[in-house]
Short mmCIF file of C-alpha atoms in Angstrom, two decimals:
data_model
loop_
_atom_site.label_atom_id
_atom_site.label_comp_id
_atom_site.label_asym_id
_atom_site.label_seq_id
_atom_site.Cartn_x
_atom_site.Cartn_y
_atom_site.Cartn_z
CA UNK A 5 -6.40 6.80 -18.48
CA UNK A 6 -9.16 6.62 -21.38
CA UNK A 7 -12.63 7.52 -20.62
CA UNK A 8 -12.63 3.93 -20.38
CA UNK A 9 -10.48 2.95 -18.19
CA UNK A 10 -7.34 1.81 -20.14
CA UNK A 11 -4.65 3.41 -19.92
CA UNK A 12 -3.40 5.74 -22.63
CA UNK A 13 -1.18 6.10 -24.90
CA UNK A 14 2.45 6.68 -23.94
CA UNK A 15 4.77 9.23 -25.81
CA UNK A 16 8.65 8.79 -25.95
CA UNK A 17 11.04 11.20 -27.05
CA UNK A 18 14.39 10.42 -25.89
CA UNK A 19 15.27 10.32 -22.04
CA UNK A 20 11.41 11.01 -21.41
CA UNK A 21 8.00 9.93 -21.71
CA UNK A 22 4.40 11.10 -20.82
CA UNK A 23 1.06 9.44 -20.58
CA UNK A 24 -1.50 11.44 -22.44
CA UNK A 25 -6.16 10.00 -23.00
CA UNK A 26 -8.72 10.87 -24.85
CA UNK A 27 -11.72 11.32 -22.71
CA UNK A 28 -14.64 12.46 -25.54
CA UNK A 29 -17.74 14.22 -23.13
CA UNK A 30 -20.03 14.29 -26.37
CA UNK A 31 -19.80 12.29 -29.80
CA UNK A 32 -16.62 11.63 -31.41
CA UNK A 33 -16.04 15.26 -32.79
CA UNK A 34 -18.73 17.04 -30.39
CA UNK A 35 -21.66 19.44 -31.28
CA UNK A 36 -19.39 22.06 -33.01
CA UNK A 37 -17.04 19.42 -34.25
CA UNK A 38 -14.55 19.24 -31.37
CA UNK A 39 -14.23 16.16 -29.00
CA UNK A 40 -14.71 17.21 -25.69
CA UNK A 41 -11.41 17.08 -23.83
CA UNK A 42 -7.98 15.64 -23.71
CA UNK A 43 -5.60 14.94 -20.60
CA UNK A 44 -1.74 15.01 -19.81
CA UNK A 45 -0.30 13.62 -16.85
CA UNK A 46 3.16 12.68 -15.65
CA UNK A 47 5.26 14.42 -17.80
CA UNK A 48 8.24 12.85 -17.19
CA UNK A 49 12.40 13.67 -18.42
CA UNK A 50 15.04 12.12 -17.39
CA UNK A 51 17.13 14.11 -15.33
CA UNK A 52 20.20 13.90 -17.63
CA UNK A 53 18.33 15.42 -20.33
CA UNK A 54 16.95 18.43 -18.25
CA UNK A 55 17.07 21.67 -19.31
CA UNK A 56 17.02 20.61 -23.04
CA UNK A 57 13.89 21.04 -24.64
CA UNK A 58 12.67 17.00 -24.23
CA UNK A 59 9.84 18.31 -22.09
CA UNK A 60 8.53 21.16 -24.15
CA UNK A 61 8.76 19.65 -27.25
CA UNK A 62 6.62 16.71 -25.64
CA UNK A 63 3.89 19.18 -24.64
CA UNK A 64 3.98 21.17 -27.55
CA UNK A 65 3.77 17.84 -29.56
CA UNK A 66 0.63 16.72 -27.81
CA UNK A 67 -1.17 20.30 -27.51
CA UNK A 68 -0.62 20.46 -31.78
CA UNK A 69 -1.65 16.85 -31.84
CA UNK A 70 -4.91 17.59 -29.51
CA UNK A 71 -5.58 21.13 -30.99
CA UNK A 72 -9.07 20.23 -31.55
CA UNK A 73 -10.15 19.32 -28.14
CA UNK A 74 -12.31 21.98 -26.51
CA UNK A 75 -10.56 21.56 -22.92
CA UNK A 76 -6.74 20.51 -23.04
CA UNK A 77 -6.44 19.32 -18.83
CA UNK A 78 -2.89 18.41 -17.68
CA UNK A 79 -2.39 17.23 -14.08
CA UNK A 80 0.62 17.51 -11.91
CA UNK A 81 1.38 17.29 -8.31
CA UNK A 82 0.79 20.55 -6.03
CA UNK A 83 3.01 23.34 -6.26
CA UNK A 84 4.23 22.83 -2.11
CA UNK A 85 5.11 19.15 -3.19
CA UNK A 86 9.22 18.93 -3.35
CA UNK A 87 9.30 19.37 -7.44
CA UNK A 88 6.15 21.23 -7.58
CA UNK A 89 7.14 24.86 -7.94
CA UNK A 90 9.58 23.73 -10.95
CA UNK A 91 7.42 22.01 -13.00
CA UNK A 92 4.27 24.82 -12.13
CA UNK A 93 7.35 27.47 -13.57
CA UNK A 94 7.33 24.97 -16.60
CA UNK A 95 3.98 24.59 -17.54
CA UNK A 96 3.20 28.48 -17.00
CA UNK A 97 6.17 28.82 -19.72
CA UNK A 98 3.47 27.01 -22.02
CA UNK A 99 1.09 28.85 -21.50
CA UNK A 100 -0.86 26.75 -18.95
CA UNK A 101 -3.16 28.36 -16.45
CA UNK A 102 -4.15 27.04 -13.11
CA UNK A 103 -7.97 26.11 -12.32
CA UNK A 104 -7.86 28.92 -9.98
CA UNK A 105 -6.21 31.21 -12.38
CA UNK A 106 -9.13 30.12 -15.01
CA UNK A 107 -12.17 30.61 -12.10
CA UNK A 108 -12.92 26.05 -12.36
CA UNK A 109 -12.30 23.55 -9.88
CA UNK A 110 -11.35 20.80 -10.43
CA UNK A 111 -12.36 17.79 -8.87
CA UNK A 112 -10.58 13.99 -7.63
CA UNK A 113 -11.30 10.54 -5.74
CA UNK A 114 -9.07 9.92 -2.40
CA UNK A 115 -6.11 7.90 -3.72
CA UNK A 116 -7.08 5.21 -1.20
CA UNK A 117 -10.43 4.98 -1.23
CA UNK A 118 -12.57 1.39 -1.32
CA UNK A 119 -12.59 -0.96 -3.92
CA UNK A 120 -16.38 -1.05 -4.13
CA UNK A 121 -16.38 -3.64 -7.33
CA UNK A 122 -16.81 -6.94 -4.64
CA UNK A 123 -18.88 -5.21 -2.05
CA UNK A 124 -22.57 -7.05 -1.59
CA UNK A 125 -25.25 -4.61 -2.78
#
């Protein structure tokens, strides 16, 4: 999602695709030039093309196209969830740190939480 609240754009590269915003934090190109941040999430492949490069060459596409963001966030499901430990494997082989592993925290609403945009004031 955009900073706001469209969605993003969405990459394709054969069997796979992958959601990717733009969230800016500070003006256009920041303080020191740089926008702010940039988010992946949902890198997806389709399973016949596994174990083929589709995935990293996705990633490495949109970390080179999103070099000048300060903070380069991607999001994936926990590591005990059933594809978790894979893709965490994955993303370590790019390079990619956990929030832990980087001393942050990150931060999320409940997935069902209330649609407070027709509650009385």
């Amino acid at each position: 999602m955009t900073a706001c609240g469209r969605p993003g754009p969405t990459t394709r590269h054969g069997g796979s695709r992958t959601r990717h915003s733009h969230t800016p934090a500070l003006p256009p190109h920041g303080a020191h030039g740089r926008t702010a941040s940039t988010g992946v999430q949902d890198v997806v492949v389709n399973p016949a093309h596994h174990r083929q490069g589709v995935g990293r060459s996705l990633v490495e596409h949109l970390v080179r196209r999103y070099s000048h963001c300060r903070f380069f966030l991607l999001s994936t499901d926990h590591e005990s969830s059933p594809e978790g430990k894979r893709n965490h494997a994955f993303y370590r082989s790019l390079g990619f740190l956990s929030y832990e592993e980087k001393e942050m925290a990150g931060f999320g609403l409940p997935r069902n939480r209330l649609d407070l945009r027709n509650a009385a004031p």
